[in-house]
Amino acid sequence: MSDVPESHPRYQSLKLRDDITAGVESGITSIHGLIAHGRGEAFDYLIGEATQQFAAQAIHTSAAMLLLAEYPVVSVNGNAAALVPDELIALGKLLKAPLEVNLFHTSKGREETIQEYLLNRGAVQVLIPSSDIRLSFIDSNRKYVHTDGIFRADVVFVPLEDGDRCEALRKMGKDVISVDLNPMSRTASRSSATIVDNVVRALPLLIREIRELADASPLTLQRIVSKYSNEKVLETALQWIRRA
Ligand code: PTJ
């Protein structure tokens, strides 16, 4: 990382800023992604820059949901690609699920750059949306999807984003698992399960949890999912933030 020593108390946070700015420089991340990252930083600070119990609970349920899914798909935007490319690739491999690039800020060039970047790092399948397949209930660029990806999915894993698509996917009957540091966002409140944590901490934990639950019976997995209340988890996250 530029010139910040590892001993610096804010090293981890500064490293993530470097990853995001490098993403912008290499054409992976939108310039707006810097603002989104700053908002995330503020919430991360409030939750204590650590995975809290409410996030661990959502991760446990998300792992069960993903293992129960018939056709899971991992959605990728410009921030996630810059921060957790290898973890997204590992998740796709583990679930035998395609990755699909889905961007808010329209850019054919960026879609292709992200696709190539992930394939070069070892991804098995990276889809980009086609211009003739659309999601219902949404007007932004996120409406364009791939027939063998988000369009067909029963469960969509969504690292940080804006809330419109999450709402649309739910209306279309799909389950959405999101990672969002802001428990008040529309994405957070509309998701089937919301992991209120930084993607850089949540992804490795989710992968570990999926490995641990891989041999569990469908009944055990269903029990985990049915006991979960996203509303309660978000309420707990908010209470935790208010303690500060
Ligand atoms: O690459 P694109 O064009 O698809 O654009 C991606 C961004 C993220 C720029 C776009 O979706 C956007 O503008 O998102 P928002 O509306 O700013 O929402 C981003 C959400 O992610 C906010 O609630 C942030 O708190 C949260 N967030 C930011 N960084 C992280 C995060 N959540 C988890 N981990 C992070 N590292």
PDB file of C-alpha atoms and ligand atoms in Angstrom:
ATOM      1  CA  MET A   1       0.000   0.000   0.000  1.00  0.00           C
ATOM      2  CA  SER A   2       1.194   3.471  -0.890  1.00  0.00           C
ATOM      3  CA  ASP A   3       3.288   4.763   2.022  1.00  0.00           C
ATOM      4  CA  VAL A   4       1.261   3.790   5.094  1.00  0.00           C
ATOM      5  CA  PRO A   5       3.119   1.435   7.477  1.00  0.00           C
ATOM      6  CA  GLU A   6       1.335  -1.739   8.649  1.00  0.00           C
ATOM      7  CA  SER A   7       1.752  -0.500  12.211  1.00  0.00           C
ATOM      8  CA  HIS A   8      -0.564   2.451  11.510  1.00  0.00           C
ATOM      9  CA  PRO A   9      -3.686   2.087  13.700  1.00  0.00           C
ATOM     10  CA  ARG A  10      -5.948   2.702  10.676  1.00  0.00           C
ATOM     11  CA  TYR A  11      -3.950   0.408   8.368  1.00  0.00           C
ATOM     12  CA  GLN A  12      -6.846  -1.944   7.450  1.00  0.00           C
ATOM     13  CA  SER A  13      -9.199   0.906   6.704  1.00  0.00           C
ATOM     14  CA  LEU A  14      -6.573   2.740   4.654  1.00  0.00           C
ATOM     15  CA  LYS A  15      -5.784  -0.443   2.724  1.00  0.00           C
ATOM     16  CA  LEU A  16      -9.440  -0.757   1.723  1.00  0.00           C
ATOM     17  CA  ARG A  17      -9.386   2.843   0.506  1.00  0.00           C
ATOM     18  CA  ASP A  18      -6.385   1.918  -1.611  1.00  0.00           C
ATOM     19  CA  ASP A  19      -8.231  -1.094  -3.042  1.00  0.00           C
ATOM     20  CA  ILE A  20     -11.227   1.042  -3.962  1.00  0.00           C
ATOM     21  CA  THR A  21      -9.166   3.823  -5.535  1.00  0.00           C
ATOM     22  CA  ALA A  22      -7.150   1.206  -7.447  1.00  0.00           C
ATOM     23  CA  GLY A  23     -10.496  -0.184  -8.641  1.00  0.00           C
ATOM     24  CA  VAL A  24     -11.463   3.236  -9.989  1.00  0.00           C
ATOM     25  CA  GLU A  25      -8.075   3.646 -11.651  1.00  0.00           C
ATOM     26  CA  SER A  26      -8.297   0.270 -13.386  1.00  0.00           C
ATOM     27  CA  GLY A  27     -11.847   0.854 -14.629  1.00  0.00           C
ATOM     28  CA  ILE A  28     -13.546  -1.682 -12.314  1.00  0.00           C
ATOM     29  CA  THR A  29     -15.154   0.657  -9.812  1.00  0.00           C
ATOM     30  CA  SER A  30     -17.391   3.628 -10.556  1.00  0.00           C
ATOM     31  CA  ILE A  31     -16.235   7.006  -9.279  1.00  0.00           C
ATOM     32  CA  HIS A  32     -19.500   6.985  -7.281  1.00  0.00           C
ATOM     33  CA  GLY A  33     -18.168   3.876  -5.587  1.00  0.00           C
ATOM     34  CA  LEU A  34     -15.815   6.098  -3.578  1.00  0.00           C
ATOM     35  CA  ILE A  35     -18.792   7.883  -2.031  1.00  0.00           C
ATOM     36  CA  ALA A  36     -20.566   4.599  -1.318  1.00  0.00           C
ATOM     37  CA  HIS A  37     -17.388   3.342   0.340  1.00  0.00           C
ATOM     38  CA  GLY A  38     -17.187   6.438   2.539  1.00  0.00           C
ATOM     39  CA  ARG A  39     -20.753   5.881   3.685  1.00  0.00           C
ATOM     40  CA  GLY A  40     -19.862   2.285   4.457  1.00  0.00           C
ATOM     41  CA  GLU A  41     -16.803   3.399   6.449  1.00  0.00           C
ATOM     42  CA  ALA A  42     -18.960   5.585   8.672  1.00  0.00           C
ATOM     43  CA  PHE A  43     -21.321   2.720   9.492  1.00  0.00           C
ATOM     44  CA  ASP A  44     -18.402   0.345   9.967  1.00  0.00           C
ATOM     45  CA  TYR A  45     -16.945   2.708  12.532  1.00  0.00           C
ATOM     46  CA  LEU A  46     -20.275   2.748  14.383  1.00  0.00           C
ATOM     47  CA  ILE A  47     -20.597  -1.032  14.460  1.00  0.00           C
ATOM     48  CA  GLY A  48     -17.062  -1.303  15.849  1.00  0.00           C
ATOM     49  CA  GLU A  49     -15.241  -2.519  12.698  1.00  0.00           C
ATOM     50  CA  ALA A  50     -15.884  -6.105  13.744  1.00  0.00           C
ATOM     51  CA  THR A  51     -18.408  -8.810  12.899  1.00  0.00           C
ATOM     52  CA  GLN A  52     -21.117  -8.555  15.533  1.00  0.00           C
ATOM     53  CA  GLN A  53     -23.524 -11.273  16.651  1.00  0.00           C
ATOM     54  CA  PHE A  54     -26.361  -9.977  14.423  1.00  0.00           C
ATOM     55  CA  ALA A  55     -24.107 -10.373  11.380  1.00  0.00           C
ATOM     56  CA  ALA A  56     -22.957 -13.839  12.450  1.00  0.00           C
ATOM     57  CA  GLN A  57     -26.594 -14.889  12.737  1.00  0.00           C
ATOM     58  CA  ALA A  58     -27.391 -13.593   9.243  1.00  0.00           C
ATOM     59  CA  ILE A  59     -24.293 -15.312   7.862  1.00  0.00           C
ATOM     60  CA  HIS A  60     -25.394 -18.637   9.378  1.00  0.00           C
ATOM     61  CA  THR A  61     -28.849 -18.323   7.787  1.00  0.00           C
ATOM     62  CA  SER A  62     -27.450 -17.106   4.472  1.00  0.00           C
ATOM     63  CA  ALA A  63     -25.231 -20.172   4.269  1.00  0.00           C
ATOM     64  CA  ALA A  64     -28.260 -22.404   4.814  1.00  0.00           C
ATOM     65  CA  MET A  65     -30.309 -20.476   2.209  1.00  0.00           C
ATOM     66  CA  LEU A  66     -27.539 -20.718  -0.354  1.00  0.00           C
ATOM     67  CA  LEU A  67     -27.127 -24.457   0.257  1.00  0.00           C
ATOM     68  CA  LEU A  68     -30.877 -24.968  -0.153  1.00  0.00           C
ATOM     69  CA  ALA A  69     -31.036 -22.880  -3.333  1.00  0.00           C
ATOM     70  CA  GLU A  70     -31.713 -24.630  -6.607  1.00  0.00           C
ATOM     71  CA  TYR A  71     -30.047 -21.968  -8.706  1.00  0.00           C
ATOM     72  CA  PRO A  72     -28.037 -19.430  -6.678  1.00  0.00           C
ATOM     73  CA  VAL A  73     -26.309 -16.535  -8.445  1.00  0.00           C
ATOM     74  CA  VAL A  74     -23.630 -14.200  -7.097  1.00  0.00           C
ATOM     75  CA  SER A  75     -24.127 -10.599  -8.205  1.00  0.00           C
ATOM     76  CA  VAL A  76     -21.040  -8.413  -8.586  1.00  0.00           C
ATOM     77  CA  ASN A  77     -20.769  -4.624  -8.739  1.00  0.00           C
ATOM     78  CA  GLY A  78     -17.769  -2.337  -9.049  1.00  0.00           C
ATOM     79  CA  ASN A  79     -17.100  -2.002  -5.310  1.00  0.00           C
ATOM     80  CA  ALA A  80     -17.380  -5.708  -4.555  1.00  0.00           C
ATOM     81  CA  ALA A  81     -15.091  -6.569  -7.469  1.00  0.00           C
ATOM     82  CA  ALA A  82     -12.430  -4.223  -6.094  1.00  0.00           C
ATOM     83  CA  LEU A  83     -12.706  -5.319  -2.453  1.00  0.00           C
ATOM     84  CA  VAL A  84     -13.400  -9.063  -2.524  1.00  0.00           C
ATOM     85  CA  PRO A  85     -12.737 -10.508  -5.995  1.00  0.00           C
ATOM     86  CA  ASP A  86     -11.159 -13.747  -4.777  1.00  0.00           C
ATOM     87  CA  GLU A  87     -13.836 -14.384  -2.182  1.00  0.00           C
ATOM     88  CA  LEU A  88     -16.610 -13.879  -4.766  1.00  0.00           C
ATOM     89  CA  ILE A  89     -14.840 -16.332  -7.061  1.00  0.00           C
ATOM     90  CA  ALA A  90     -14.459 -18.853  -4.216  1.00  0.00           C
ATOM     91  CA  LEU A  91     -18.135 -18.465  -3.308  1.00  0.00           C
ATOM     92  CA  GLY A  92     -19.166 -19.102  -6.919  1.00  0.00           C
ATOM     93  CA  LYS A  93     -17.026 -22.241  -7.060  1.00  0.00           C
ATOM     94  CA  LEU A  94     -18.276 -23.555  -3.746  1.00  0.00           C
ATOM     95  CA  LEU A  95     -21.934 -23.121  -4.728  1.00  0.00           C
ATOM     96  CA  LYS A  96     -21.349 -24.020  -8.383  1.00  0.00           C
ATOM     97  CA  ALA A  97     -23.050 -20.709  -9.055  1.00  0.00           C
ATOM     98  CA  PRO A  98     -22.373 -18.213 -11.821  1.00  0.00           C
ATOM     99  CA  LEU A  99     -21.119 -14.746 -11.003  1.00  0.00           C
ATOM    100  CA  GLU A 100     -23.036 -12.009 -12.799  1.00  0.00           C
ATOM    101  CA  VAL A 101     -21.839  -8.461 -13.221  1.00  0.00           C
ATOM    102  CA  ASN A 102     -24.726  -6.092 -12.501  1.00  0.00           C
ATOM    103  CA  LEU A 103     -24.015  -2.372 -12.399  1.00  0.00           C
ATOM    104  CA  PHE A 104     -26.005   0.639 -11.322  1.00  0.00           C
ATOM    105  CA  HIS A 105     -23.910   3.166 -13.226  1.00  0.00           C
ATOM    106  CA  THR A 106     -24.290   2.090 -16.837  1.00  0.00           C
ATOM    107  CA  SER A 107     -21.038   1.137 -18.551  1.00  0.00           C
ATOM    108  CA  LYS A 108     -20.561  -1.649 -21.077  1.00  0.00           C
ATOM    109  CA  GLY A 109     -16.799  -1.121 -20.834  1.00  0.00           C
ATOM    110  CA  ARG A 110     -16.807  -1.561 -17.049  1.00  0.00           C
ATOM    111  CA  GLU A 111     -18.925  -4.723 -17.282  1.00  0.00           C
ATOM    112  CA  GLU A 112     -16.393  -6.252 -19.640  1.00  0.00           C
ATOM    113  CA  THR A 113     -13.412  -5.077 -17.572  1.00  0.00           C
ATOM    114  CA  ILE A 114     -14.873  -6.697 -14.440  1.00  0.00           C
ATOM    115  CA  GLN A 115     -15.715  -9.882 -16.333  1.00  0.00           C
ATOM    116  CA  GLU A 116     -12.177 -10.170 -17.685  1.00  0.00           C
ATOM    117  CA  TYR A 117     -10.658  -9.301 -14.304  1.00  0.00           C
ATOM    118  CA  LEU A 118     -12.592 -12.068 -12.521  1.00  0.00           C
ATOM    119  CA  LEU A 119     -11.932 -14.646 -15.249  1.00  0.00           C
ATOM    120  CA  ASN A 120      -8.209 -13.850 -15.128  1.00  0.00           C
ATOM    121  CA  ARG A 121      -8.244 -14.445 -11.372  1.00  0.00           C
ATOM    122  CA  GLY A 122      -9.754 -17.889 -11.823  1.00  0.00           C
ATOM    123  CA  ALA A 123     -13.547 -17.474 -11.937  1.00  0.00           C
ATOM    124  CA  VAL A 124     -15.328 -20.318 -13.723  1.00  0.00           C
ATOM    125  CA  GLN A 125     -18.293 -18.400 -15.135  1.00  0.00           C
ATOM    126  CA  VAL A 126     -18.840 -14.653 -15.215  1.00  0.00           C
ATOM    127  CA  LEU A 127     -21.988 -13.464 -16.968  1.00  0.00           C
ATOM    128  CA  ILE A 128     -22.724  -9.961 -18.125  1.00  0.00           C
ATOM    129  CA  PRO A 129     -26.274  -8.744 -18.752  1.00  0.00           C
ATOM    130  CA  SER A 130     -27.827  -8.791 -22.173  1.00  0.00           C
ATOM    131  CA  SER A 131     -29.813  -5.802 -23.384  1.00  0.00           C
ATOM    132  CA  ASP A 132     -32.976  -7.772 -24.165  1.00  0.00           C
ATOM    133  CA  ILE A 133     -33.607  -9.581 -20.857  1.00  0.00           C
ATOM    134  CA  ARG A 134     -35.011  -7.346 -18.147  1.00  0.00           C
ATOM    135  CA  LEU A 135     -36.204  -7.609 -14.592  1.00  0.00           C
ATOM    136  CA  SER A 136     -39.674  -6.275 -13.871  1.00  0.00           C
ATOM    137  CA  PHE A 137     -40.346  -3.528 -11.312  1.00  0.00           C
ATOM    138  CA  ILE A 138     -37.105  -1.583 -11.902  1.00  0.00           C
ATOM    139  CA  ASP A 139     -36.015   1.222 -14.224  1.00  0.00           C
ATOM    140  CA  SER A 140     -32.273   1.640 -13.589  1.00  0.00           C
ATOM    141  CA  ASN A 141     -29.501  -0.083 -15.530  1.00  0.00           C
ATOM    142  CA  ARG A 142     -29.709  -2.909 -12.998  1.00  0.00           C
ATOM    143  CA  LYS A 143     -32.820  -4.142 -14.807  1.00  0.00           C
ATOM    144  CA  TYR A 144     -30.666  -5.743 -17.518  1.00  0.00           C
ATOM    145  CA  VAL A 145     -29.708  -9.281 -16.558  1.00  0.00           C
ATOM    146  CA  HIS A 146     -28.576 -12.552 -18.097  1.00  0.00           C
ATOM    147  CA  THR A 147     -31.034 -15.385 -18.842  1.00  0.00           C
ATOM    148  CA  ASP A 148     -28.762 -17.960 -17.195  1.00  0.00           C
ATOM    149  CA  GLY A 149     -27.951 -15.693 -14.289  1.00  0.00           C
ATOM    150  CA  ILE A 150     -30.035 -13.405 -12.108  1.00  0.00           C
ATOM    151  CA  PHE A 151     -33.086 -13.838 -14.331  1.00  0.00           C
ATOM    152  CA  ARG A 152     -33.184 -17.574 -13.596  1.00  0.00           C
ATOM    153  CA  ALA A 153     -31.939 -17.482 -10.003  1.00  0.00           C
ATOM    154  CA  ASP A 154     -34.062 -18.453  -7.011  1.00  0.00           C
ATOM    155  CA  VAL A 155     -31.532 -16.956  -4.563  1.00  0.00           C
ATOM    156  CA  VAL A 156     -29.344 -13.952  -5.402  1.00  0.00           C
ATOM    157  CA  PHE A 157     -26.338 -13.010  -3.290  1.00  0.00           C
ATOM    158  CA  VAL A 158     -25.902  -9.243  -3.392  1.00  0.00           C
ATOM    159  CA  PRO A 159     -22.913  -7.524  -1.878  1.00  0.00           C
ATOM    160  CA  LEU A 160     -23.486  -3.812  -1.209  1.00  0.00           C
ATOM    161  CA  GLU A 161     -25.701  -1.865  -3.581  1.00  0.00           C
ATOM    162  CA  ASP A 162     -28.651   0.517  -3.873  1.00  0.00           C
ATOM    163  CA  GLY A 163     -32.066  -0.797  -2.886  1.00  0.00           C
ATOM    164  CA  ASP A 164     -34.144  -0.735  -6.086  1.00  0.00           C
ATOM    165  CA  ARG A 165     -33.071  -4.037  -7.491  1.00  0.00           C
ATOM    166  CA  CYS A 166     -33.406  -5.845  -4.202  1.00  0.00           C
ATOM    167  CA  GLU A 167     -37.021  -4.776  -4.044  1.00  0.00           C
ATOM    168  CA  ALA A 168     -37.600  -5.838  -7.662  1.00  0.00           C
ATOM    169  CA  LEU A 169     -35.995  -9.246  -7.123  1.00  0.00           C
ATOM    170  CA  ARG A 170     -38.192  -9.868  -4.077  1.00  0.00           C
ATOM    171  CA  LYS A 171     -41.300  -8.880  -6.018  1.00  0.00           C
ATOM    172  CA  MET A 172     -40.274 -11.437  -8.635  1.00  0.00           C
ATOM    173  CA  GLY A 173     -40.318 -14.097  -5.917  1.00  0.00           C
ATOM    174  CA  LYS A 174     -36.562 -14.481  -5.475  1.00  0.00           C
ATOM    175  CA  ASP A 175     -34.722 -14.572  -2.182  1.00  0.00           C
ATOM    176  CA  VAL A 176     -32.042 -11.933  -1.754  1.00  0.00           C
ATOM    177  CA  ILE A 177     -29.104 -12.138   0.609  1.00  0.00           C
ATOM    178  CA  SER A 178     -27.338  -8.814   0.946  1.00  0.00           C
ATOM    179  CA  VAL A 179     -24.284  -7.469   2.702  1.00  0.00           C
ATOM    180  CA  ASP A 180     -24.789  -3.864   3.736  1.00  0.00           C
ATOM    181  CA  LEU A 181     -23.200  -1.939   6.581  1.00  0.00           C
ATOM    182  CA  ASN A 182     -26.255   0.305   6.770  1.00  0.00           C
ATOM    183  CA  PRO A 183     -29.109  -1.507   8.564  1.00  0.00           C
ATOM    184  CA  MET A 184     -31.472   1.352   7.598  1.00  0.00           C
ATOM    185  CA  SER A 185     -30.991   1.043   3.847  1.00  0.00           C
ATOM    186  CA  ARG A 186     -33.744  -0.138   1.532  1.00  0.00           C
ATOM    187  CA  THR A 187     -31.531  -3.043   0.503  1.00  0.00           C
ATOM    188  CA  ALA A 188     -31.210  -4.069   4.149  1.00  0.00           C
ATOM    189  CA  SER A 189     -34.909  -3.880   4.898  1.00  0.00           C
ATOM    190  CA  ARG A 190     -36.067  -5.562   1.686  1.00  0.00           C
ATOM    191  CA  SER A 191     -33.631  -8.501   1.737  1.00  0.00           C
ATOM    192  CA  SER A 192     -34.539 -11.995   2.880  1.00  0.00           C
ATOM    193  CA  ALA A 193     -31.346 -11.931   4.962  1.00  0.00           C
ATOM    194  CA  THR A 194     -29.093  -8.925   5.529  1.00  0.00           C
ATOM    195  CA  ILE A 195     -25.539  -9.294   6.728  1.00  0.00           C
ATOM    196  CA  VAL A 196     -24.779  -5.984   8.439  1.00  0.00           C
ATOM    197  CA  ASP A 197     -21.029  -6.196   8.140  1.00  0.00           C
ATOM    198  CA  ASN A 198     -18.193  -5.143   5.878  1.00  0.00           C
ATOM    199  CA  VAL A 199     -17.987  -7.355   2.770  1.00  0.00           C
ATOM    200  CA  VAL A 200     -14.309  -7.910   3.470  1.00  0.00           C
ATOM    201  CA  ARG A 201     -15.123  -9.595   6.802  1.00  0.00           C
ATOM    202  CA  ALA A 202     -18.449 -11.165   5.814  1.00  0.00           C
ATOM    203  CA  LEU A 203     -17.367 -13.058   2.723  1.00  0.00           C
ATOM    204  CA  PRO A 204     -14.658 -15.250   4.333  1.00  0.00           C
ATOM    205  CA  LEU A 205     -17.047 -16.050   7.200  1.00  0.00           C
ATOM    206  CA  LEU A 206     -19.856 -16.945   4.807  1.00  0.00           C
ATOM    207  CA  ILE A 207     -17.551 -19.256   2.872  1.00  0.00           C
ATOM    208  CA  ARG A 208     -16.459 -20.948   6.107  1.00  0.00           C
ATOM    209  CA  GLU A 209     -20.060 -21.358   7.242  1.00  0.00           C
ATOM    210  CA  ILE A 210     -21.126 -22.891   3.907  1.00  0.00           C
ATOM    211  CA  ARG A 211     -18.279 -25.415   4.222  1.00  0.00           C
ATOM    212  CA  GLU A 212     -19.350 -26.238   7.778  1.00  0.00           C
ATOM    213  CA  LEU A 213     -23.011 -26.735   6.824  1.00  0.00           C
ATOM    214  CA  ALA A 214     -22.290 -28.544   3.553  1.00  0.00           C
ATOM    215  CA  ASP A 215     -23.248 -31.966   4.962  1.00  0.00           C
ATOM    216  CA  ALA A 216     -26.310 -30.838   6.886  1.00  0.00           C
ATOM    217  CA  SER A 217     -29.650 -32.320   5.827  1.00  0.00           C
ATOM    218  CA  PRO A 218     -32.195 -30.155   3.974  1.00  0.00           C
ATOM    219  CA  LEU A 219     -34.414 -30.384   7.063  1.00  0.00           C
ATOM    220  CA  THR A 220     -31.662 -28.965   9.288  1.00  0.00           C
ATOM    221  CA  LEU A 221     -31.044 -26.170   6.776  1.00  0.00           C
ATOM    222  CA  GLN A 222     -34.754 -25.393   6.513  1.00  0.00           C
ATOM    223  CA  ARG A 223     -34.992 -25.181  10.303  1.00  0.00           C
ATOM    224  CA  ILE A 224     -32.155 -22.644  10.361  1.00  0.00           C
ATOM    225  CA  VAL A 225     -33.921 -20.528   7.731  1.00  0.00           C
ATOM    226  CA  SER A 226     -37.366 -20.717   9.335  1.00  0.00           C
ATOM    227  CA  LYS A 227     -36.060 -19.586  12.744  1.00  0.00           C
ATOM    228  CA  TYR A 228     -34.538 -16.433  11.238  1.00  0.00           C
ATOM    229  CA  SER A 229     -36.151 -13.007  11.382  1.00  0.00           C
ATOM    230  CA  ASN A 230     -34.462 -10.341   9.288  1.00  0.00           C
ATOM    231  CA  GLU A 231     -36.526  -7.655  10.994  1.00  0.00           C
ATOM    232  CA  LYS A 232     -35.180  -8.668  14.405  1.00  0.00           C
ATOM    233  CA  VAL A 233     -31.618  -8.828  13.137  1.00  0.00           C
ATOM    234  CA  LEU A 234     -31.867  -5.305  11.717  1.00  0.00           C
ATOM    235  CA  GLU A 235     -33.448  -4.029  14.910  1.00  0.00           C
ATOM    236  CA  THR A 236     -30.578  -5.536  16.932  1.00  0.00           C
ATOM    237  CA  ALA A 237     -28.054  -3.935  14.596  1.00  0.00           C
ATOM    238  CA  LEU A 238     -29.729  -0.549  15.062  1.00  0.00           C
ATOM    239  CA  GLN A 239     -29.766  -0.905  18.828  1.00  0.00           C
ATOM    240  CA  TRP A 240     -26.067  -1.748  18.695  1.00  0.00           C
ATOM    241  CA  ILE A 241     -25.343   1.373  16.682  1.00  0.00           C
ATOM    242  CA  ARG A 242     -27.379   3.540  19.066  1.00  0.00           C
ATOM    243  CA  ARG A 243     -25.309   2.317  22.023  1.00  0.00           C
ATOM    244  CA  ALA A 244     -22.356   4.280  20.605  1.00  0.00           C
TER     245      ALA A 244
HETATM  246  O1  PTJ B   1     -20.592  -0.503  -9.564  1.00  0.00           O
HETATM  247  P1  PTJ B   1     -21.978   0.065  -9.606  1.00  0.00           P
HETATM  248  O2  PTJ B   1     -22.215   0.981 -10.790  1.00  0.00           O
HETATM  249  O3  PTJ B   1     -23.038  -1.013  -9.544  1.00  0.00           O
HETATM  250  O4  PTJ B   1     -22.201   0.983  -8.307  1.00  0.00           O
HETATM  251  C1  PTJ B   1     -22.022   0.441  -7.021  1.00  0.00           C
HETATM  252  C2  PTJ B   1     -22.392   1.470  -5.928  1.00  0.00           C
HETATM  253  C3  PTJ B   1     -21.994   0.852  -4.591  1.00  0.00           C
HETATM  254  C4  PTJ B   1     -21.612   2.746  -6.181  1.00  0.00           C
HETATM  255  C5  PTJ B   1     -23.912   1.742  -5.996  1.00  0.00           C
HETATM  256  O5  PTJ B   1     -24.621   0.549  -5.829  1.00  0.00           O
HETATM  257  C6  PTJ B   1     -24.328   2.756  -4.974  1.00  0.00           C
HETATM  258  O6  PTJ B   1     -24.344   3.954  -5.216  1.00  0.00           O
HETATM  259  O7  PTJ B   1     -24.681   2.256  -3.779  1.00  0.00           O
HETATM  260  P2  PTJ B   1     -25.223   3.133  -2.542  1.00  0.00           P
HETATM  261  O8  PTJ B   1     -26.627   3.524  -2.808  1.00  0.00           O
HETATM  262  O9  PTJ B   1     -24.237   4.197  -2.200  1.00  0.00           O
HETATM  263  O10 PTJ B   1     -25.243   2.049  -1.413  1.00  0.00           O
HETATM  264  C7  PTJ B   1     -24.091   1.398  -0.997  1.00  0.00           C
HETATM  265  C8  PTJ B   1     -24.374   0.757   0.358  1.00  0.00           C
HETATM  266  O11 PTJ B   1     -23.307  -0.118   0.646  1.00  0.00           O
HETATM  267  C9  PTJ B   1     -24.459   1.769   1.510  1.00  0.00           C
HETATM  268  O12 PTJ B   1     -25.540   1.415   2.342  1.00  0.00           O
HETATM  269  C10 PTJ B   1     -23.120   1.571   2.255  1.00  0.00           C
HETATM  270  O13 PTJ B   1     -23.274   1.782   3.643  1.00  0.00           O
HETATM  271  C11 PTJ B   1     -22.822   0.121   1.971  1.00  0.00           C
HETATM  272  N1  PTJ B   1     -21.391  -0.213   1.944  1.00  0.00           N
HETATM  273  C12 PTJ B   1     -20.371   0.547   1.451  1.00  0.00           C
HETATM  274  N2  PTJ B   1     -19.194  -0.103   1.570  1.00  0.00           N
HETATM  275  C13 PTJ B   1     -19.466  -1.312   2.118  1.00  0.00           C
HETATM  276  C14 PTJ B   1     -20.874  -1.383   2.356  1.00  0.00           C
HETATM  277  N3  PTJ B   1     -21.448  -2.462   2.885  1.00  0.00           N
HETATM  278  C15 PTJ B   1     -20.642  -3.521   3.196  1.00  0.00           C
HETATM  279  N4  PTJ B   1     -19.299  -3.524   3.001  1.00  0.00           N
HETATM  280  C16 PTJ B   1     -18.674  -2.448   2.470  1.00  0.00           C
HETATM  281  N5  PTJ B   1     -17.361  -2.456   2.274  1.00  0.00           N
END
